[in-house]
Coordinates of C-alpha atoms and ligand atoms in Angstrom, one line a residue:
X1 CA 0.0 0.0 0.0
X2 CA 2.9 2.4 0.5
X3 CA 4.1 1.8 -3.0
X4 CA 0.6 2.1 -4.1
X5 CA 0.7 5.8 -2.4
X6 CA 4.2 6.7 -3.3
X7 CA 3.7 5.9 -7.2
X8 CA 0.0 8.0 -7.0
X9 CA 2.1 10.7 -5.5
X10 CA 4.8 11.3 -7.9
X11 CA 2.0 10.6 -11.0
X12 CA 0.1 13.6 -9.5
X13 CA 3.0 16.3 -9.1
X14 CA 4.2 15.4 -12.4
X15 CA 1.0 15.6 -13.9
X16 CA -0.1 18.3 -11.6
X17 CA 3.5 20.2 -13.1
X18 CA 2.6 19.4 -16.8
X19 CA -0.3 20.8 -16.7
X20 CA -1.4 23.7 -19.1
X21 CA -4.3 25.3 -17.7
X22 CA -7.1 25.3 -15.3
X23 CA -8.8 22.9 -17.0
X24 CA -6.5 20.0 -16.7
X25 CA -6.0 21.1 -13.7
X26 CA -9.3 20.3 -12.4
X27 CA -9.2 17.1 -14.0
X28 CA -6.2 16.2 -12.2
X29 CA -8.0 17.0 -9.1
X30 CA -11.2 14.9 -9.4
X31 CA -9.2 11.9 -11.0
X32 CA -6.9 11.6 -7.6
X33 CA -8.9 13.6 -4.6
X34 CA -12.2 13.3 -6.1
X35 CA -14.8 10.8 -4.5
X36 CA -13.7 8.1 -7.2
X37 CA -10.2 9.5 -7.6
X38 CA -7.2 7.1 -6.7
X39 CA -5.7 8.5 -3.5
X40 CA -9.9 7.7 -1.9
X41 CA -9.8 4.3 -3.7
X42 CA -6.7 3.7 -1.2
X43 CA -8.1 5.3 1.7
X44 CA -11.2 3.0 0.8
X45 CA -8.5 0.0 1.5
X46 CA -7.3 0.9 4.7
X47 CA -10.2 -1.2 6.7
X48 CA -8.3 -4.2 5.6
X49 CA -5.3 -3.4 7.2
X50 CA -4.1 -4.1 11.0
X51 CA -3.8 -2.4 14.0
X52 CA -0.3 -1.5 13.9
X53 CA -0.4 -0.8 9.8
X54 CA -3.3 1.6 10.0
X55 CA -1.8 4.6 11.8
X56 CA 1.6 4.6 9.7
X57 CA -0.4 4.0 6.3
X58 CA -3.0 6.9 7.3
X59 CA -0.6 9.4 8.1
X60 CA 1.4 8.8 4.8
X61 CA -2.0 8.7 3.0
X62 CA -2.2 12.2 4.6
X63 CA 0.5 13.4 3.4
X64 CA 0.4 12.0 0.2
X65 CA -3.1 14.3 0.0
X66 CA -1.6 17.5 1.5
X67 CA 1.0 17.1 -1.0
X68 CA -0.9 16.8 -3.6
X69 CA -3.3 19.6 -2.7
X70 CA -0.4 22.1 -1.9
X71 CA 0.8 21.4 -5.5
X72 CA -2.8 22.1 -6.6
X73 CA -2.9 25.6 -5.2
X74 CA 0.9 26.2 -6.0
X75 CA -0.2 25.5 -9.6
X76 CA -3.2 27.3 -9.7
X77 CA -1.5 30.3 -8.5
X78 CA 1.1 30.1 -11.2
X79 CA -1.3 29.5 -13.7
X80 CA -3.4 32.2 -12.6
X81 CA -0.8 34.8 -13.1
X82 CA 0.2 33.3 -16.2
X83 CA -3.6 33.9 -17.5
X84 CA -3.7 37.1 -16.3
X85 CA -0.2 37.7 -18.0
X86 CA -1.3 36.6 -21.4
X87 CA -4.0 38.3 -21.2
X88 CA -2.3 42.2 -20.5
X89 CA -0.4 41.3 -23.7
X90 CA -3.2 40.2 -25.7
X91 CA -5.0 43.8 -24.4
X92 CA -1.8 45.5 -24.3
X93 CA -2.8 49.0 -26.3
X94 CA 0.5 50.1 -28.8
X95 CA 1.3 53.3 -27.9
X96 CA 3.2 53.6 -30.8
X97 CA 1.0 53.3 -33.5
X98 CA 0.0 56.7 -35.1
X99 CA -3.5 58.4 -33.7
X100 CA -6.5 58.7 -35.9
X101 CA -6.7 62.4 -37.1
X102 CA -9.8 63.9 -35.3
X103 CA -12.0 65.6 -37.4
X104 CA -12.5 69.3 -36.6
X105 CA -15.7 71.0 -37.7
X106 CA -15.9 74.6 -38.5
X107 CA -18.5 77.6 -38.5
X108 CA -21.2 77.2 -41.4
X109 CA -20.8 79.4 -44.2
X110 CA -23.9 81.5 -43.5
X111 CA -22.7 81.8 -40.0
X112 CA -19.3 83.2 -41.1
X113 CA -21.2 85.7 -43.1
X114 CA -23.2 86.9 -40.8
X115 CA -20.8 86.8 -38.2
X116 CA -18.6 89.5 -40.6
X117 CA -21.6 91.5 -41.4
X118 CA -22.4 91.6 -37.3
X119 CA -18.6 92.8 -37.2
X120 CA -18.6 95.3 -39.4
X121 CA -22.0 96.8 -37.6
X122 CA -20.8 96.3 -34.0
X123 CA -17.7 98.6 -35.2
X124 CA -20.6 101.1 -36.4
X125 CA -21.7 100.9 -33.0
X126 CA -24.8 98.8 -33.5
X127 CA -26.0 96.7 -31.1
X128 CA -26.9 92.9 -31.9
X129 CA -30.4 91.9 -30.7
X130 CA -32.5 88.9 -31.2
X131 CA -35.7 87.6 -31.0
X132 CA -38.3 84.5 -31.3
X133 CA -38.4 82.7 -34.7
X134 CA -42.5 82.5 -33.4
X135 CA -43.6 84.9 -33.2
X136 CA -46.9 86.9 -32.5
X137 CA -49.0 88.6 -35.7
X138 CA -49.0 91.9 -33.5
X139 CA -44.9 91.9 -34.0
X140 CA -44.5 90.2 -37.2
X141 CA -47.0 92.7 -39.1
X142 CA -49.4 95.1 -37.1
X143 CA -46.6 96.9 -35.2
X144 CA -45.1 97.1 -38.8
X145 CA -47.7 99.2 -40.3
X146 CA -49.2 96.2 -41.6
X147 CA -53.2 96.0 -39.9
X148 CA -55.0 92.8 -40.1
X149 CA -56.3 92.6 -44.2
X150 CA -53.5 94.5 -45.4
X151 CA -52.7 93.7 -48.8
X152 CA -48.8 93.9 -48.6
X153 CA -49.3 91.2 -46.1
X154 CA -49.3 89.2 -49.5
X155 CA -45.6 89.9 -50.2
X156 CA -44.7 87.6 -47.2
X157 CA -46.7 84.4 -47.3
X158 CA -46.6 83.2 -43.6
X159 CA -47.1 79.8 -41.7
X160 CA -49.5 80.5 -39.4
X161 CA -49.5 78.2 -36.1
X162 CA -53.0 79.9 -35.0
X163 CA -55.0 83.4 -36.1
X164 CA -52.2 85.3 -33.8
X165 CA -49.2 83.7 -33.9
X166 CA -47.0 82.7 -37.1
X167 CA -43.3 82.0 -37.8
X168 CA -42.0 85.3 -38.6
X169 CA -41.4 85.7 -42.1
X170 CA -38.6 88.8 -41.2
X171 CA -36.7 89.3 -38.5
X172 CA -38.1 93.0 -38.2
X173 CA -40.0 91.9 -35.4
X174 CA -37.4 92.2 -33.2
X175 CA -37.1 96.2 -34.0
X176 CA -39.9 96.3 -32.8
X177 CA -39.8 94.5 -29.9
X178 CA -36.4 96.5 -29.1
X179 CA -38.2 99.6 -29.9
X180 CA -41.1 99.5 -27.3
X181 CA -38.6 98.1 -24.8
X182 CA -36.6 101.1 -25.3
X183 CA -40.2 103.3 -24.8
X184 CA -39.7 106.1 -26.9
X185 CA -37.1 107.3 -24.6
X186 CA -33.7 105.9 -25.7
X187 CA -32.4 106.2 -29.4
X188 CA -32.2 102.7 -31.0
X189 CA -29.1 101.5 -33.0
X190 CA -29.3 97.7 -33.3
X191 CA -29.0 94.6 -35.7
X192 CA -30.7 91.7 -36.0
X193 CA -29.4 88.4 -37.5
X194 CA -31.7 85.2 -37.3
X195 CA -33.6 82.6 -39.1
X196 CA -37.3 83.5 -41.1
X197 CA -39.8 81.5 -42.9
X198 CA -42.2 81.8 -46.0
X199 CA -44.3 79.3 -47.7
X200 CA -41.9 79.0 -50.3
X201 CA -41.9 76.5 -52.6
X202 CA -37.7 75.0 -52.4
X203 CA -36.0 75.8 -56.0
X204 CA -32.5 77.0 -56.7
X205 CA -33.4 80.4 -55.0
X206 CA -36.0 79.9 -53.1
X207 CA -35.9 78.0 -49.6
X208 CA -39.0 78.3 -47.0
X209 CA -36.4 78.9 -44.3
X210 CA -33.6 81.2 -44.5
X211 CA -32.0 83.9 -42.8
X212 CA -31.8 87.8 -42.3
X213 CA -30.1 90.1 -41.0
X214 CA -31.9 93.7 -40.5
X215 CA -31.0 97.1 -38.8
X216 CA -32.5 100.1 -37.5
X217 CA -30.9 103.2 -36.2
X218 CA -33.6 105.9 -34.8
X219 CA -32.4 109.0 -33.2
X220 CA -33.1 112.7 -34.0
X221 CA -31.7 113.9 -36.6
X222 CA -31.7 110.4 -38.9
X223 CA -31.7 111.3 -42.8
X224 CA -31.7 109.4 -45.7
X225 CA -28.5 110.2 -46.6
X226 CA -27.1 108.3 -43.2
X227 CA -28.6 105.2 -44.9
X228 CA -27.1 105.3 -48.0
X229 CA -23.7 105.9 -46.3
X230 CA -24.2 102.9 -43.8
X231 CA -25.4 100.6 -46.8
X232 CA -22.3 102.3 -48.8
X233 CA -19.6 101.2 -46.2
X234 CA -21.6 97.5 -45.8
X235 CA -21.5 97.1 -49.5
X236 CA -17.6 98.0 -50.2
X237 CA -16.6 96.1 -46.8
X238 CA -18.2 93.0 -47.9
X239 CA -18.3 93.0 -51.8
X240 CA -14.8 95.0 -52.2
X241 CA -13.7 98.6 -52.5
X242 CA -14.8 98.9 -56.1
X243 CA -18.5 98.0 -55.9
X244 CA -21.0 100.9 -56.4
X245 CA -23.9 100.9 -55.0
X246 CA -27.5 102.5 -56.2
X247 CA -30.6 102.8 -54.4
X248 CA -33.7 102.7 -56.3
X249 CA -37.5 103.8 -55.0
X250 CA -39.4 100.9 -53.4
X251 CA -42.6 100.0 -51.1
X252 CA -42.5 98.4 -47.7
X253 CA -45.8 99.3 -45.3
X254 CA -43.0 99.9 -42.8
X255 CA -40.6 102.8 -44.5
X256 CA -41.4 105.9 -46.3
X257 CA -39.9 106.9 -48.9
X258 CA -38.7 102.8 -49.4
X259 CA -35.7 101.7 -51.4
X260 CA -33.9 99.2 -52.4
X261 CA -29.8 98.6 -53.1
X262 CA -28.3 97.0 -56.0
X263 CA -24.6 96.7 -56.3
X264 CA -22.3 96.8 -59.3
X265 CA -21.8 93.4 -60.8
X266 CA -18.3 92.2 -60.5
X267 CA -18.2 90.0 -63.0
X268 CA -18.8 92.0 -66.7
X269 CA -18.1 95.9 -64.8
X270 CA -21.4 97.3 -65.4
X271 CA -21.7 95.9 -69.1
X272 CA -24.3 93.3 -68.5
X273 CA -23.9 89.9 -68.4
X274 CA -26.1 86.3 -66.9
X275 CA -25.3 87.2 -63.2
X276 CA -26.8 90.0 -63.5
X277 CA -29.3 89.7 -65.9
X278 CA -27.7 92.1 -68.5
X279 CA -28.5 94.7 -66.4
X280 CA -24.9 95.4 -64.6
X281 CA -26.8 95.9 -61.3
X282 CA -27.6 92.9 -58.8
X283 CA -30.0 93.6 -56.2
X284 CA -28.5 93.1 -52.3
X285 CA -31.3 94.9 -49.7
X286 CA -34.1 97.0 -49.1
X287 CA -34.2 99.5 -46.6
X288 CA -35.9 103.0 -46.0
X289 CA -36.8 105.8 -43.7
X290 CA -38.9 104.4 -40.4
X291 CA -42.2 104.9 -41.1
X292 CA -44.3 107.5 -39.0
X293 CA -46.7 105.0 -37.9
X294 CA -44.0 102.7 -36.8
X295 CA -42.2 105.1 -34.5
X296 CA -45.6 106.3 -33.2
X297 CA -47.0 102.8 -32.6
X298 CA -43.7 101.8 -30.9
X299 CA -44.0 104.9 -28.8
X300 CA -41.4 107.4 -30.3
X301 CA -43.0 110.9 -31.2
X302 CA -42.6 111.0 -35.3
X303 CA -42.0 114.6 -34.7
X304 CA -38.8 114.4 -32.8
X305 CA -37.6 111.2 -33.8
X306 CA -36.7 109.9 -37.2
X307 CA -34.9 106.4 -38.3
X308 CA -33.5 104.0 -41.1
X309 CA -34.3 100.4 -41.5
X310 CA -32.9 98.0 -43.6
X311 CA -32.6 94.2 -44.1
X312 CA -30.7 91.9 -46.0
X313 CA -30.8 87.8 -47.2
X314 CA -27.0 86.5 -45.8
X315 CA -28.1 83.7 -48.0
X316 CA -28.2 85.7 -51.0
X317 CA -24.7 87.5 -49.7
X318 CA -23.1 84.6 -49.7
X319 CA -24.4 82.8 -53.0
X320 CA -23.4 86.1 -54.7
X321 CA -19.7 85.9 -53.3
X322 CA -18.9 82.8 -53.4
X323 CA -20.6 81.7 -56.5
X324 CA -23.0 79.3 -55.0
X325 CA -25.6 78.9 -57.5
X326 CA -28.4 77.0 -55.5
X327 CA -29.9 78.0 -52.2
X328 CA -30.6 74.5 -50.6
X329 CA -26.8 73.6 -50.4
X330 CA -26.8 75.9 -47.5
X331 CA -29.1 73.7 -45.9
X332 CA -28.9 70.0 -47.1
X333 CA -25.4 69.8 -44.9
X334 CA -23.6 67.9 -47.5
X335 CA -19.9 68.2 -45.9
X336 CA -18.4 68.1 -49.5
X337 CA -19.9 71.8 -49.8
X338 CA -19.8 73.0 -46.4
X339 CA -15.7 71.8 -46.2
X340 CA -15.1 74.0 -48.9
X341 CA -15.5 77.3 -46.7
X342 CA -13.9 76.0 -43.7
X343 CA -11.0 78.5 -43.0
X344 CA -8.0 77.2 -40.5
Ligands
LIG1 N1 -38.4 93.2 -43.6 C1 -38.2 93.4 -45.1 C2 -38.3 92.0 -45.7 O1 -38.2 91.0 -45.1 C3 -36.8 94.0 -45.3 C4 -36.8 95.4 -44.9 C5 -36.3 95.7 -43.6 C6 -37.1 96.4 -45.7 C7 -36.3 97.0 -43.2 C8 -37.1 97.7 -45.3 C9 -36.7 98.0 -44.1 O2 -38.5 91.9 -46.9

């Protein structure tokens, strides 16, 4: 029985120290400690022995087991931390491989525009205001000098939410928001960039959302010749130095007398070519003198006070000087066109 014990010892530490992973490991385990493993077949032997046998054969059987089991743990150990090893180099991240580039985004082209135009303004001492893209009828029209009914409402078709509120289809609204804030008391210099709306059907120029930027300078003293030299300094700081400008009589219900402002068409010099429809001229803005209604509604006496108003399409600004020859680009977000006017 000794041999027997001796020769299941040294088959489990060399098998115990061949093994290659947990696995066998456990299979080593049951096949000698387990309930029908070899060393408990032994044990299972030891009634037949005698008196004087027993004790000797059961304390070798013992340590035959605590042996065995030692070299268990001493092996799971080791092959713990050699799993644990294999697996940091299997996970092991290479520092030294080059980084993805990260992509950076930049400001929308119609942002950048109107951004520059707000710059140019600011440095005119304007200040930059906005307002609710919905907006109430009062704002968008009736504080306009355009009463319920009134036929130039038709020059702006409007989505209506209810009978009284609407998206506004300009962003004059906030003029007049600023000017009844400002009571009549204070003079009123200010711009106004933000999104509009018109039931527009999409084409090439035509989008049912697309931006504005608008002004209004009220003071006493405000002539028309202040407006043409405003839209004069706009029109050479954003088209170039040698642009003329020309203003020509108009109608909005909000200014009297109304105009609006073509520039000088870079491409033929005046002789007339497609961009400008043979004319030489290409149409930027409209703009006027503050009607009397306007300032009187908003609370400024017509009698003291005088002002200019003007708005302008940044999407037509930038179409013109960048050559863009469909409206929608600006908002379909393909990155192939927007990329284009990313600057570093
Ligand atoms: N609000 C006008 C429009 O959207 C533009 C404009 C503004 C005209 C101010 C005159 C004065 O068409």
């Amino acid at each position: 029985m000794k041999e027997q014990l001796k020769t299941i010892q040294k088959d489990a530490l060399e098998e115990i120290s061949n093994a290659e992973d947990m696995k066998e490991l456990q299979a080593i385990k049951v096949a000698f400690l387990g309930k029908k493993g070899s060393l408990t077949q032994v044990l299972r032997g030891m009634g037949k022995l005698s008196k004087e046998e027993r004790p000797v054969i059961g304390e070798l059987a013992n340590q035959v087991r605590e042996g065995i089991t030692a070299a268990l743990e001493e092996k799971t150990t080791s092959l713990e931390k050699l799993e644990m090893e294999q697996q940091l180099q299997n996970e092991a991240i290479d520092i030294t491989l080059p980084g993805r580039p990260v992509k950076v985004g930049g400001p929308h082209l119609l942002t950048q525009i109107i951004e520059e135009i707000e710059d140019l303004f600011i440095g005119m001492g304007y200040e930059v205001r906005e307002g609710p893209e919905v907006e109430t009828d009062y704002f968008n029209f009736e504080a306009l000098n355009l009463p319920k009914g009134h036929p130039a409402r038709d020059m702006q078709d409007t989505f209506y939410i209810t009978n009284e509120l609407l998206m506004r289809t300009h962003t004059s609204p906030v003029q007049a928001r600023t000017m009844q804030e400002y009571q009549g008391i204070k003079p009123v210099k200010m711009i106004c960039p933000g999104k509009v709306y018109r039931r527009d059907t999409d084409d090439a120029t035509h989008s049912h959302q697309f931006t504005q930027i608008e002004g209004l300078y009220v003071d006493k003293n405000v002539r028309m010749s202040d407006l043409k030299g405003t839209l004069n300094t706009f029109a050479k700081k954003t088209f170039g130095e040698d642009r003329e400008i020309r203003l020509r009589p108009s109608y909005f219900p909000f200014t009297e007398p109304s105009v609006e402002m073509d520039i000088s068409c870079k491409v033929c010099r005046g002789e007339g070519c497609s961009v400008c429809k043979e004319t030489g001229w290409i149409e930027i803005l409209g703009g006027g003198m503050v009607h009397p209604n306007v300032l009187s509604m908003a609370g400024y006496d017509p009698d003291v006070y005088t002002g200019f108003a003007f708005g302008m399409g940044p999407d037509r600004i930038a179409m013109l000087k960048y050559g863009v020859e469909d409206i929608r680009h600006f908002y379909t977000n393909d990155i192939r066109f927007l990329k284009q006017f990313h600057q570093a």
